[in-house]
Every structure is written in C-alpha cells, then in structure tokens.
Coordinates of C-alpha atoms and ligand atoms in Angstrom, one line a residue:
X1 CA -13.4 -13.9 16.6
X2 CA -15.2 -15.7 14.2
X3 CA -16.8 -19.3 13.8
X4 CA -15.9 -21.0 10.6
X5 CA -19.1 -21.6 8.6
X6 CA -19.2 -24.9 6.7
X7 CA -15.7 -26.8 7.9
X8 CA -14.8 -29.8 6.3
X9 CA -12.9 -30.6 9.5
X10 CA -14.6 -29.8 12.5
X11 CA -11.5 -30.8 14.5
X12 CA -9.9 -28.6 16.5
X13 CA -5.9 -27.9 15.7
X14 CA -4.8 -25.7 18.2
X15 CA -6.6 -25.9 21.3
X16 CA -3.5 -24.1 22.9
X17 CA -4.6 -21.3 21.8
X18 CA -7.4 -19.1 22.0
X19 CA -8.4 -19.3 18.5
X20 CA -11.5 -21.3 17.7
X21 CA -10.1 -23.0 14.6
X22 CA -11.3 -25.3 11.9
X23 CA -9.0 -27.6 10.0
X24 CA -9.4 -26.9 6.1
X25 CA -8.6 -29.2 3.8
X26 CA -6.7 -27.4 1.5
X27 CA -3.2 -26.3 1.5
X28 CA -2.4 -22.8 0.6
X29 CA 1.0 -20.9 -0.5
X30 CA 1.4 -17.3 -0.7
X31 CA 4.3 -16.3 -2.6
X32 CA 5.6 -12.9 -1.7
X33 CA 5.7 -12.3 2.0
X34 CA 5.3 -8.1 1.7
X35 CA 2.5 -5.9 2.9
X36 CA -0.4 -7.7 1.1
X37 CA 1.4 -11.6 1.6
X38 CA 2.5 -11.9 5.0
X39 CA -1.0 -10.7 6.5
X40 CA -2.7 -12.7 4.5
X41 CA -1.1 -15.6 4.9
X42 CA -1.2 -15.0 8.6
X43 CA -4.7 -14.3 8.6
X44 CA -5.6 -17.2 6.6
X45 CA -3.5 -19.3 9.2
X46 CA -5.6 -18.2 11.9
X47 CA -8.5 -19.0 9.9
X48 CA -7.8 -22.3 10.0
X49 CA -5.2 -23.1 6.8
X50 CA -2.7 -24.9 6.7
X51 CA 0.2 -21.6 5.0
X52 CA 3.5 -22.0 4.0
X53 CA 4.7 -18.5 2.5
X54 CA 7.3 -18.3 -0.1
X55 CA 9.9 -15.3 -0.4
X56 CA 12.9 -14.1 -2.5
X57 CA 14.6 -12.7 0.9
X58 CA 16.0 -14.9 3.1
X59 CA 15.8 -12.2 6.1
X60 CA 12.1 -11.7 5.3
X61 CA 12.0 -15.9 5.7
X62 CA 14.0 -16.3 8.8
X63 CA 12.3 -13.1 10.4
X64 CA 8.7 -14.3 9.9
X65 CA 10.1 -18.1 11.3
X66 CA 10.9 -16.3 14.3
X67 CA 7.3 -15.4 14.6
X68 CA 8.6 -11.3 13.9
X69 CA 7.1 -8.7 11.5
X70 CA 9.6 -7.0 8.8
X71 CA 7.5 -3.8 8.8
X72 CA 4.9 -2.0 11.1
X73 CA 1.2 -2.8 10.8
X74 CA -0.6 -2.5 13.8
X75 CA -2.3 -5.6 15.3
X76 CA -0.3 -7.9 12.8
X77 CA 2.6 -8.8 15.4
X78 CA 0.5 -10.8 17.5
X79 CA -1.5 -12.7 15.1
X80 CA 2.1 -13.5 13.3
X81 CA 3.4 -14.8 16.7
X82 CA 0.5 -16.8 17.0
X83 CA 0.4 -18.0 13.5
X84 CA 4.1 -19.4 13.6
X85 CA 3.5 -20.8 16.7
X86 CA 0.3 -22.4 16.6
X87 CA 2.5 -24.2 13.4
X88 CA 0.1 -23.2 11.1
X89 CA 2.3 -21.1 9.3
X90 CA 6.1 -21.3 7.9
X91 CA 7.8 -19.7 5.4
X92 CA 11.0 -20.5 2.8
X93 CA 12.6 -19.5 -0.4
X94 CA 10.8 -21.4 -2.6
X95 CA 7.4 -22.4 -2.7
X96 CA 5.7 -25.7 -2.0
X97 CA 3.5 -27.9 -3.8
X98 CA -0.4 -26.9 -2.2
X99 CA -3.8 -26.8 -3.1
X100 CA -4.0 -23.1 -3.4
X101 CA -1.0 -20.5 -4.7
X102 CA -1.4 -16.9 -4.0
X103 CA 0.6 -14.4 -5.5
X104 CA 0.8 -11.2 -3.8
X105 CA 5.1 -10.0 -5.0
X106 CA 5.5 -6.5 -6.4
X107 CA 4.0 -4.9 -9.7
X108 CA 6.0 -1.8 -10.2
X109 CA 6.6 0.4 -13.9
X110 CA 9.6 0.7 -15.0
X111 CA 11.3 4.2 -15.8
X112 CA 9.3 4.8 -19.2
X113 CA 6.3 4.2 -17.0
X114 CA 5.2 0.6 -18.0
X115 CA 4.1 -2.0 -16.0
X116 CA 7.1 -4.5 -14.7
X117 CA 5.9 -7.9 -14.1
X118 CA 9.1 -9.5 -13.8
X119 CA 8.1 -10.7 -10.4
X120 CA 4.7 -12.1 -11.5
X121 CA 6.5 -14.0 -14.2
X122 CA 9.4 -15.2 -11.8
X123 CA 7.0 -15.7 -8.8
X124 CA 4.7 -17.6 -11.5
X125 CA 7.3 -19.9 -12.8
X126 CA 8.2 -21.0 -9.1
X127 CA 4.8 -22.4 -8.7
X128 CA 4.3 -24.0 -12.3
X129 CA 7.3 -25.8 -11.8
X130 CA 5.9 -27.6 -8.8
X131 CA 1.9 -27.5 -9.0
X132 CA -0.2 -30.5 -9.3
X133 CA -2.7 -30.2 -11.9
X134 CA -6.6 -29.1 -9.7
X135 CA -4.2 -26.4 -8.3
X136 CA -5.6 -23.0 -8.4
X137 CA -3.3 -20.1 -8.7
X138 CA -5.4 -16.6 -7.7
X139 CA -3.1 -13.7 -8.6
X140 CA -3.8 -10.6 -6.5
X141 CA -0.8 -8.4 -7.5
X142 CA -2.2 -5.1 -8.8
X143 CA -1.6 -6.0 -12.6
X144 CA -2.5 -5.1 -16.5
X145 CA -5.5 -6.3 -17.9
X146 CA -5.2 -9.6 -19.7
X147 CA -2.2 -10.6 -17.0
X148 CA -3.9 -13.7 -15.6
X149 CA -5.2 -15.0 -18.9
X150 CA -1.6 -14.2 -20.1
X151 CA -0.1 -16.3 -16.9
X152 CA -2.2 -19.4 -18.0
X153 CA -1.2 -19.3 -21.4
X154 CA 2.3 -19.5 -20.4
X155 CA 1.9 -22.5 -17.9
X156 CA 2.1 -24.3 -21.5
X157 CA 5.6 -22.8 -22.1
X158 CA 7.1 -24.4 -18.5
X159 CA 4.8 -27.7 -18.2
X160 CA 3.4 -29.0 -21.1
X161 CA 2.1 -31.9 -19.4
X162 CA -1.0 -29.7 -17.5
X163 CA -2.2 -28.4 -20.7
X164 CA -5.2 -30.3 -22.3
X165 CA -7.0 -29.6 -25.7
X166 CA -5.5 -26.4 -25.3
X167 CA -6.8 -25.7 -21.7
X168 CA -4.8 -25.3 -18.6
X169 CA -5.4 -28.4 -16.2
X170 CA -4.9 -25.4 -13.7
X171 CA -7.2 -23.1 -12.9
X172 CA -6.1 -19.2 -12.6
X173 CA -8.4 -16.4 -11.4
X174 CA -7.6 -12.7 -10.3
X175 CA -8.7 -11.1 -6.7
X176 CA -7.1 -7.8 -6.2
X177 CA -5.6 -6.6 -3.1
X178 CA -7.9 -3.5 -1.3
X179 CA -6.4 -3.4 1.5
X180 CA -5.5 0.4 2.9
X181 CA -1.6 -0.3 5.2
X182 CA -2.1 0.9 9.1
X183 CA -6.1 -0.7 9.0
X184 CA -4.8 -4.3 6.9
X185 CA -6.0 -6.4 9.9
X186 CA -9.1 -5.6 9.9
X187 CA -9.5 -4.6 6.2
X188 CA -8.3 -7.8 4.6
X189 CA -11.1 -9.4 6.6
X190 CA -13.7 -7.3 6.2
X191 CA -13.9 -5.6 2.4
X192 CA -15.5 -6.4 0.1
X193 CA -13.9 -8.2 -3.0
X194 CA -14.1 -8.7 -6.7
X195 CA -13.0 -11.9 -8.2
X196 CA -12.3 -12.7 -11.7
X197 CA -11.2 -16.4 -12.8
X198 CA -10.5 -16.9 -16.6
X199 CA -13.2 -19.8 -16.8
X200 CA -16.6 -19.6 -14.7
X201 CA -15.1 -22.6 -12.7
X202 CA -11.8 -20.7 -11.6
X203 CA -14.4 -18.1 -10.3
X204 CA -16.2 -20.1 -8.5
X205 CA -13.0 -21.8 -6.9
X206 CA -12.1 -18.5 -5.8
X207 CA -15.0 -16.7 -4.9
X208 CA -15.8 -20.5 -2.7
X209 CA -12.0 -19.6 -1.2
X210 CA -12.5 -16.2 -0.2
X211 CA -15.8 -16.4 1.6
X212 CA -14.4 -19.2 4.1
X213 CA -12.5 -17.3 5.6
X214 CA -13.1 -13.3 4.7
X215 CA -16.8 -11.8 5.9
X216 CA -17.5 -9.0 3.3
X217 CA -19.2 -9.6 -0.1
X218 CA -17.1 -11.6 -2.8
X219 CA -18.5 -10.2 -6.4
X220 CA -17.7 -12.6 -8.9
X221 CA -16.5 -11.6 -12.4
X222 CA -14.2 -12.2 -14.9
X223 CA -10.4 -12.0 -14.6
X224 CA -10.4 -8.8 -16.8
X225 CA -12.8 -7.2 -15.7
X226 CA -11.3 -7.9 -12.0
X227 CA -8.2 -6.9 -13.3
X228 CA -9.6 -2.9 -14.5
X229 CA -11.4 -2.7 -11.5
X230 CA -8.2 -2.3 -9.2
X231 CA -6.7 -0.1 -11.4
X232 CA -10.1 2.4 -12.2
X233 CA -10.2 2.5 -8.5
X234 CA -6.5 3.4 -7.5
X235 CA -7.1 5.8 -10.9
X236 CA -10.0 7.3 -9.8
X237 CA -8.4 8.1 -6.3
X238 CA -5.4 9.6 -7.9
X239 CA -8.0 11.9 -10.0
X240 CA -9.6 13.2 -7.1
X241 CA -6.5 14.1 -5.5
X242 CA -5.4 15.4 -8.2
X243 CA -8.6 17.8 -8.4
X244 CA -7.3 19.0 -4.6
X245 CA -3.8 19.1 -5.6
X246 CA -4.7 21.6 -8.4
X247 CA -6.9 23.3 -6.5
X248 CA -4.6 23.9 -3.7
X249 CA -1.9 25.7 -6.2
X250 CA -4.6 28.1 -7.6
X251 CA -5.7 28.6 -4.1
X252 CA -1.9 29.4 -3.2
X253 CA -2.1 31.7 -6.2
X254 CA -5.1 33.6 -5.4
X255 CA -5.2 33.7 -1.8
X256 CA -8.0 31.3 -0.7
X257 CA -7.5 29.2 2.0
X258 CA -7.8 25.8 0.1
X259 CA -9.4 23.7 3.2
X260 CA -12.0 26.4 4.3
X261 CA -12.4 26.4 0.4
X262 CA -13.5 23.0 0.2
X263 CA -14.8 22.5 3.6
X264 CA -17.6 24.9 2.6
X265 CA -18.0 23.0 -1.3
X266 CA -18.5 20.0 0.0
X267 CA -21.4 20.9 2.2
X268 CA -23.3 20.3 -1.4
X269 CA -25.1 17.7 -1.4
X270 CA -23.2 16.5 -4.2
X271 CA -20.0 17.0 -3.8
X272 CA -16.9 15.5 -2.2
X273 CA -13.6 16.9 -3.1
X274 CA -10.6 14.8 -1.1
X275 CA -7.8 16.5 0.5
X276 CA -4.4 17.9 -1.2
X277 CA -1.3 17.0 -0.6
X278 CA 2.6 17.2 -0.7
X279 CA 2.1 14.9 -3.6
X280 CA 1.0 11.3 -4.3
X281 CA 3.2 8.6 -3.3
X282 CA 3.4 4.8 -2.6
X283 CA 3.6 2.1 -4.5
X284 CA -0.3 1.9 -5.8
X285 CA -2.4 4.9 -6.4
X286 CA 0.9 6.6 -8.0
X287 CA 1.3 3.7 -10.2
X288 CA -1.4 1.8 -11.1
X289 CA -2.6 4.6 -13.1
X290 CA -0.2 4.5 -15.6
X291 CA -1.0 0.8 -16.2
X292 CA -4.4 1.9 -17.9
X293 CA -2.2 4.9 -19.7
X294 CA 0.0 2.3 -21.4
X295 CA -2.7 -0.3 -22.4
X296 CA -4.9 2.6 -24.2
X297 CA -2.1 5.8 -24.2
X298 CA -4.5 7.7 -26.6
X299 CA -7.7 7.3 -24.7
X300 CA -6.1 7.9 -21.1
X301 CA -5.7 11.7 -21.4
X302 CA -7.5 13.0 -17.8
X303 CA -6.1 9.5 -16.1
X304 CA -2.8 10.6 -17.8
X305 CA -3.1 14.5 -16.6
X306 CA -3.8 13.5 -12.9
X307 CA -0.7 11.7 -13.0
X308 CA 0.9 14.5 -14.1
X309 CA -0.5 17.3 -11.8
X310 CA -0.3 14.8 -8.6
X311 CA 3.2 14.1 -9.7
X312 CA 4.0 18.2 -10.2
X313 CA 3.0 18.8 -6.3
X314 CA 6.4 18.1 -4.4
X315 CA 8.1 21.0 -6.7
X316 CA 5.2 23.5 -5.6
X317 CA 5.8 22.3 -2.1
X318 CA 9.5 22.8 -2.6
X319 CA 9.2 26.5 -4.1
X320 CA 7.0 27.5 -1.0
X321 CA 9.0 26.4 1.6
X322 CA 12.3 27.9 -0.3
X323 CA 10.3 31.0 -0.6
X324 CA 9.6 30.9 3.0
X325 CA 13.4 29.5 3.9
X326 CA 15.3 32.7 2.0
X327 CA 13.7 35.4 4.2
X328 CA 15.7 33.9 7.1
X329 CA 19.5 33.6 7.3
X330 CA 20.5 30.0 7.8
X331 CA 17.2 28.8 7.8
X332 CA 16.7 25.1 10.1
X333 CA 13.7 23.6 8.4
X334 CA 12.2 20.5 10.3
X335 CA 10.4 18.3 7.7
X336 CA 7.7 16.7 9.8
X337 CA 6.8 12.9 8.1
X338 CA 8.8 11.3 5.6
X339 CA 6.3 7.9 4.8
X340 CA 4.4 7.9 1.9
X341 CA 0.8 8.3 4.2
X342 CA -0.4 8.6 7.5
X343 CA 0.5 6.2 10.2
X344 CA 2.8 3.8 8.0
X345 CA 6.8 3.3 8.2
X346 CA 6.3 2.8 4.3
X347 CA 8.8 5.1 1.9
X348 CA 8.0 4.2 -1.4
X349 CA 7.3 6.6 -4.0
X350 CA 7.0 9.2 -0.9
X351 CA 6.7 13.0 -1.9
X352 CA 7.9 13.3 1.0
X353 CA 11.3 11.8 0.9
X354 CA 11.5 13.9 -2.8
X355 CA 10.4 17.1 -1.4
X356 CA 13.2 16.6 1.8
X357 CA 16.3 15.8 -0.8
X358 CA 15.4 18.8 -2.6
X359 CA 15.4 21.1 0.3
X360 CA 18.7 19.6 1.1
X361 CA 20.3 20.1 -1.6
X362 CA 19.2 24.3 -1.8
X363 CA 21.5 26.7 -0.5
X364 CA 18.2 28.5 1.3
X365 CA 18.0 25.7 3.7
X366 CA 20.9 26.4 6.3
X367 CA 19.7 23.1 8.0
X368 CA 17.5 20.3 7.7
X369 CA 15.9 18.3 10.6
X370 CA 13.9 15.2 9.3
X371 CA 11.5 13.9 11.9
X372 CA 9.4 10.5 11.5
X373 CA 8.7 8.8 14.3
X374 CA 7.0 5.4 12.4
X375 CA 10.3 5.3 10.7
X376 CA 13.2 4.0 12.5
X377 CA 16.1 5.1 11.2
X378 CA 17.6 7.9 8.7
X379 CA 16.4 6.9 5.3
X380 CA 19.2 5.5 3.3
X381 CA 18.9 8.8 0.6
X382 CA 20.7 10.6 3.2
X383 CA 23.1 8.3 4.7
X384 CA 25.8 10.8 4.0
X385 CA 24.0 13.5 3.9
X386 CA 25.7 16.9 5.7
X387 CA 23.8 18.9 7.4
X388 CA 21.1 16.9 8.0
X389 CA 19.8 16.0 11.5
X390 CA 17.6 12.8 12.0
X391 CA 15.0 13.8 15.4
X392 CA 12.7 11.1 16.2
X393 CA 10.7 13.3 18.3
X394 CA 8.4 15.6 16.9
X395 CA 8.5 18.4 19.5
X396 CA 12.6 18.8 19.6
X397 CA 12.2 19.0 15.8
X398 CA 9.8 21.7 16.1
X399 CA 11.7 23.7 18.5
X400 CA 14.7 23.6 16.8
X401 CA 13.2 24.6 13.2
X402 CA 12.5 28.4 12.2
X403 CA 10.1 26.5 8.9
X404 CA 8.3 23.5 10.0
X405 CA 6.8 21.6 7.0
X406 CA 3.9 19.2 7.6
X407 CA 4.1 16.3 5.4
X408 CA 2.4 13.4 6.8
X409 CA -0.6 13.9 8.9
X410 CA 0.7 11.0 11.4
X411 CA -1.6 10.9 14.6
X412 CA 1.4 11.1 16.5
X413 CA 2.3 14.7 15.5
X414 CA -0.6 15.4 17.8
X415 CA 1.6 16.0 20.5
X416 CA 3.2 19.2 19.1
X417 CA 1.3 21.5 21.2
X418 CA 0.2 25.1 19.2
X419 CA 2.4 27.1 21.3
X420 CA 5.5 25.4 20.0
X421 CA 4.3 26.9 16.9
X422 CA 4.2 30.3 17.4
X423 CA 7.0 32.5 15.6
X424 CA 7.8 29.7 12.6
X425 CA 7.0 29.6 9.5
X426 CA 4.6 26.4 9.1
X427 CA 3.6 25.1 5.8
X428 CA 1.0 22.5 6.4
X429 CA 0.6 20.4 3.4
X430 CA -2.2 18.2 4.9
X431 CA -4.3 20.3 6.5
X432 CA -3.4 18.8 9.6
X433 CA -3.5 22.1 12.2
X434 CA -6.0 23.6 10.3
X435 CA -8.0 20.8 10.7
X436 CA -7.9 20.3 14.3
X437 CA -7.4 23.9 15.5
X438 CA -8.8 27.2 15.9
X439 CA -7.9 29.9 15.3
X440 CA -5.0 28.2 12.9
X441 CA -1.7 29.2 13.3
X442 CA 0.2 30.9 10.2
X443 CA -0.7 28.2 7.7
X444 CA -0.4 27.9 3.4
Ligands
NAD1 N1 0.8 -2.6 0.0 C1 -0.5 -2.3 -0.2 O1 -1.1 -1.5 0.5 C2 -1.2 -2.9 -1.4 C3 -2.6 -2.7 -1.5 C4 -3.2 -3.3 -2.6 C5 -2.5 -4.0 -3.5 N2 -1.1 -4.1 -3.4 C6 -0.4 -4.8 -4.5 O2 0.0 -6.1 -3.9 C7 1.2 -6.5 -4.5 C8 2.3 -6.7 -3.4 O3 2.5 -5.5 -2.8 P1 3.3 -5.4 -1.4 O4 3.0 -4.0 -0.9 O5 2.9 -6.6 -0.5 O6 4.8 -5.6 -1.8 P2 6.0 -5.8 -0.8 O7 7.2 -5.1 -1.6 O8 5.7 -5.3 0.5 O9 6.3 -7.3 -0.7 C9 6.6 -8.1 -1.8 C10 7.4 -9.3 -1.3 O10 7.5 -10.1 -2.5 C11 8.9 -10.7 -2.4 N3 9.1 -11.1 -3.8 C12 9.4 -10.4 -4.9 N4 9.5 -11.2 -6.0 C13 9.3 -12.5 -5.5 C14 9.3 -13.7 -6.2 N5 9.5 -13.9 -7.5 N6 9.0 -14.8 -5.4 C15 8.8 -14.7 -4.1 N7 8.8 -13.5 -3.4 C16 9.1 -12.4 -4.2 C17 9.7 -9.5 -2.0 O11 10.9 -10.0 -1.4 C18 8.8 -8.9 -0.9 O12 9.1 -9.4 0.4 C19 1.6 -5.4 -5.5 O13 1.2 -5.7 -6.8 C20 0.9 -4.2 -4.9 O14 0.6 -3.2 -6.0 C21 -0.5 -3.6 -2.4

C-alpha cells in the first residue's frame, strides 16, 4: 500500500476504507473498459482519482457498476469492488468531459494483415467531441507509428475551435500498455514505462501523470519513438519464439529432445533461447508484428518470417497428434488448455482453439474432450459441435483420453498426477511434464 508522494489534496476521501488515499485534482476517463482499461482505471481509482470509464458494451458498463469483473485476472475483483464502492469509479457508454482521456480499446489487423484502428478513431472522436481545451489525451492502444500525431491532426477535422496557429490546444502523448494478463495487478504498477507526447510539454504531462500514481521508471520520449518501442518489443518476443518454434520441428525431425536441447544451450553464458510452443496466440505478440511489416513491407523480412514460422506451428501440432491418433481405432483425444497462455481465460488468436477445430474436424480423432478449467464454458467454435465433450476437470479428461495433448501450461494441470499418464500417447507442446518431472513420461 503506498503513500501518495506530492498530493495536491491531502484530504482523505474514503476513510471507510482501508486505502490511504489522496484526492487528485484531476479528472481522468478511460475509454475502453477491457484488459488494459478496466485495471487501470481501477487502479488509478485506488490511487486516489477521481475515474469514470467509458465502454461500447452496455454489459461490460452495468457489470463493472455492480462492482463485478467481465473476465479473470487475479487480485482485480477486490480492488474493482472497492473502487465502485469507495465511489471513486463509474462507468457509462459514453465518455465524460475530464482532465485526462485514456484510450486503452482494441487495435487489431484486419484480414490482409493491416493494422485496424477503427476503434482508436471512434473511441477518439467520443472524446474530441466533448474535451475542454488543457485536456490531455494519452493513447496506450498498441498502435502504428505516427498514430498519435495522426489523432491530433484530426482533432482539427471534429473541433476546429481547439486548433490554434495550426496547433492542437490539446495535448496528445503515447504510453504503451506492458502489462503481461494473470500478473496486471501488480504489473501495471510496478513496470517500467516509456512515454512519448508529440510536443516536449505533452511529455511532460504524461510522464508527471504516470509517476503519481505507478512506482517504476517513466522514460520520456517522443510519441514515435514510444509508439516502435511496443511493437519492437512484442516483435522481438515473437522472434525468439519463433527461433524455438523452428527449433522444435527440426528437433521433431531429427530426434532430439528439443527442451533437453535448449536446457543444455542456454547454460552459455550468452544465450537464452525461450520456450516453443503450440503456436503464438493472443491479441499482441501475434499481431503487433505485422504492424511494423506493413509500415516498411520490404525491410521487415526476419520480423515478417517469424510471423510466418510462429503462425505455421498449430499445423505441425496437428500432423503429430493425427499421426499419433491413427494408430488407435477411435481415438478420444483430451486437448488439455484452450487460452491463448498460461493462467488466463483469454481465447483470442489461441493456437489452441485452431489446433482443437482441426482435430475435430479429422476422421482420426474418434472423440475429442476439451478441458480448460480458467475457461468457463464450451467455446462458442464448437457450440454445435458432435462429438465433442467439454470436461472442466483435468484429471477425468485425462482418463478418459488414449492422446492427451498439452497446450497450455496452466498451473492448475499440476494436479494430473504421472500415473494417470501411463499408457497414452502425450504430446506436450509446452514442456510442461518434462519440465517438472523425472524420468518424463512418453513426451514429443
Ligand atoms: N490485454 C493485454 O494484455 C494487452 C497488453 C498490452 C497492450 N494491450 C493493448 O491494449 C489495447 C486494449 O486491449 P485490451 O486487451 O484491453 O482489449 P479488450 O478487448 O479486452 O477491451 C477493449 C474494450 O474496449 C471497448 N471498446 C471498443 N471500442 C470502443 C470505443 N470506440 N469506445 C469505447 N469502448 C470501446 C470494448 O467493448 C472492450 O470492452 C489494445 O491495443 C491491445 O493491443 C493489451
């Protein structure tokens, strides 16, 4: 629990609670109440701001009114409760005039793999319409370089009046989002940032903005620069990867056991290869790269290729395991994790979900038993799915599977003793028995 350093308030607002909170004098509204937006404008809430969060969905709204969370993230349900109820936070459709805007609403590409930024635009246009001029608008949706600069220009288009000598009266600045989902509590506090205004003074604001209430480093830049450094480092994961995920089909090809093979290589000093995978999923490190491939498409040829392999890893996976499947008559294949990572409920972009709807639809796979237990329900992909059974705990799917396919190294698979293992067919995509156990059971 932390003491606010240099309040302009001193005044305590809730003393209900147990939060030692200061009164700031700004306002702030965070438009897009999602992963990133709704801890953050909890967080900021019980750091002492006065939120109000703004968001399309009217469920998402009325939800986080009631004080409830619309997805898992550990720790986050208590600090919502408490925001909403100390009545430091609210949230609506549409956004109010404040101090401070925050945009934090979805950046995907579109089909031909460019970047979307309908919602920017849309969630951009909510805010112009209502800001005062002195507002600051700090964008922190993973976006294109040039996106904030290209924002401010187009405050010009919707209200004239805050333009001056050619200058927004507003000032805009860029502070990506660094966050990793299942550690967001903590992380949003505690990591450091890089903030980017388009004039030295929008840097300032924001730099000033994010040190009040955050407590690692703020590195002030320039809104481009700020911009490239959230995609070079979701790229330069999705690289690495993709150095394991190539490795791990040569090592299928050649017979080496790819995690004793790079348990051993990165005892050098120098190196540090990450871990393979089903594929890359979500809705960052398996995007974001493609916005650097369509702002410079001929000089982006090993961000490109990394792409490419990470994306080609679900249809090894798939082979395998229908390799593995046809050897047994009616084969019952438990696919163990459908979220796109460890210890998240979140689907999108998941290999996992991919490499599940192929399996169903081959005629090697007699059965298919899909086991998640952060994920509450069937996905929708295979609402009317046939033969497909839904088992929410990990050990019945285990038992009931002759191939038992590891996809998501949740912490709660730990309970599936190595015993239950014995006799099936296991294809561990993440390492995850051979990591913890020795001697491994039959593992790719
Ligand atoms: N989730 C992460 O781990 C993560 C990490 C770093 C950066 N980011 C980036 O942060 C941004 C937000 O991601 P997210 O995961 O929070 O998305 P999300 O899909 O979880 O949430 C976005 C929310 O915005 C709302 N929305 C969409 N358009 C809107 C509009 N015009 N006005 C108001 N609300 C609108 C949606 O209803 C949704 O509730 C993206 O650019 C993402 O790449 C995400």
């Amino acid at each position: 629990m932390k003491i606010m350093p240099k309040p302009a308030c001193p005044e305590t607002l809730c003393p209900e609670t147990i939060w030692p909170i200061t009164i700031w004098p700004e306002t702030i509204c965070v438009v897009g109440l999602g992963y990133i937006g709704l801890p953050t404008s909890a967080l900021l809430a019980r750091n002492g701001y006065r939120v109000m969060g703004a968001d399309l969905t009217r469920d998402v709204v009325d939800s986080i009114n009631l004080g409830r969370l619309h997805f898992e993230e550990p720790g986050l349900d208590v600090i919502l409760r408490d925001a909403v109820d100390s009545g430091n936070l609210d949230a609506a459709t549409t956004p109010r005039p404040v101090d401070i805007f925050i945009i934090a609403v979805p950046t995907p590409i579109s089909k031909d793999r460019q970047p979307d930024l309908r919602a920017v635009y849309k969630a951009a246009e909510a805010i112009f319409a209502i800001a005062a001029p002195d507002a600051l608008i700090i964008l922190e949706s993973t976006s294109p370089v040039g996106t904030t600069e290209q924002l401010a220009q187009h405050l010009g288009n919707i209200r004239p009046d805050l333009i001056q000598d050619g200058q927004p009266l507003i000032d805009f600045a860029y502070a990506p989002e660094r966050v990793i989902p299942g550690k967001i509590v903590m992380e949003i506090t505690t990591n450091d940032r890089v903030v980017g205004g388009i004039t030295p003074q929008a840097t300032a604001r924001a730099a000033k903005f994010y040190r009040s209430w955050t407590n690692g480093n703020v590195y002030e830049s320039d809104a481009r620069t700020a911009e490239m450094v959230k995609l070079t480092e979701n790229s330069s994961r999705d690289v690495g990867i993709a150095f394991a995920n190539e490795l791990s089909i040569i090592c299928d090809k050649i017979g080496v056991d790819v995690w004793e093979l790079i348990r051993l290589a990165n005892h050098h000093p120098r190196v540090n290869i990450l871990n393979p995978g089903p594929g890359v999923g979500g809705h960052c490190i398996a995007v974001d790269p493609w916005f650097i491939v369509a702002a410079a498409p001929d000089e982006a040829n090993l961000i490109r290729q990394a792409r490419l392999v990470n994306d080609a890893k679900p249809a090894h996976v798939i082979r395998e395991t229908l390799i593995a499947a046809a050897a047994i008559q009616h084969a019952r294949v438990a696919c163990l994790g459908l979220a796109f990572k460890a210890n998240v409920d979140d689907l999108r972009e998941s290999p996992a979900i991919d490499i599940a709807l192929a399996l169903h639809s081959a005629q090697q796979v007699g059965q298919l038993i899909l086991c998640d237990p952060l994920v509450r329900h069937m996905p929708a992909d295979f609402a009317d799915a046939v033969g497909v059974i839904w088992e929410a705990d990990p050990v019945r799917a285990v038992e009931q599977a002759d191939v038992v396919i590891l996809l998501v190294d949740h912490d709660r698979f730990r309970v599936i003793q190595q015993d239950a293992l014995q006799g099936k067919i296991i294809i561990d995509t993440r390492g995850f028995w051979r990591k913890q156990c020795a001697p491994a059971p039959i593992l790719r």
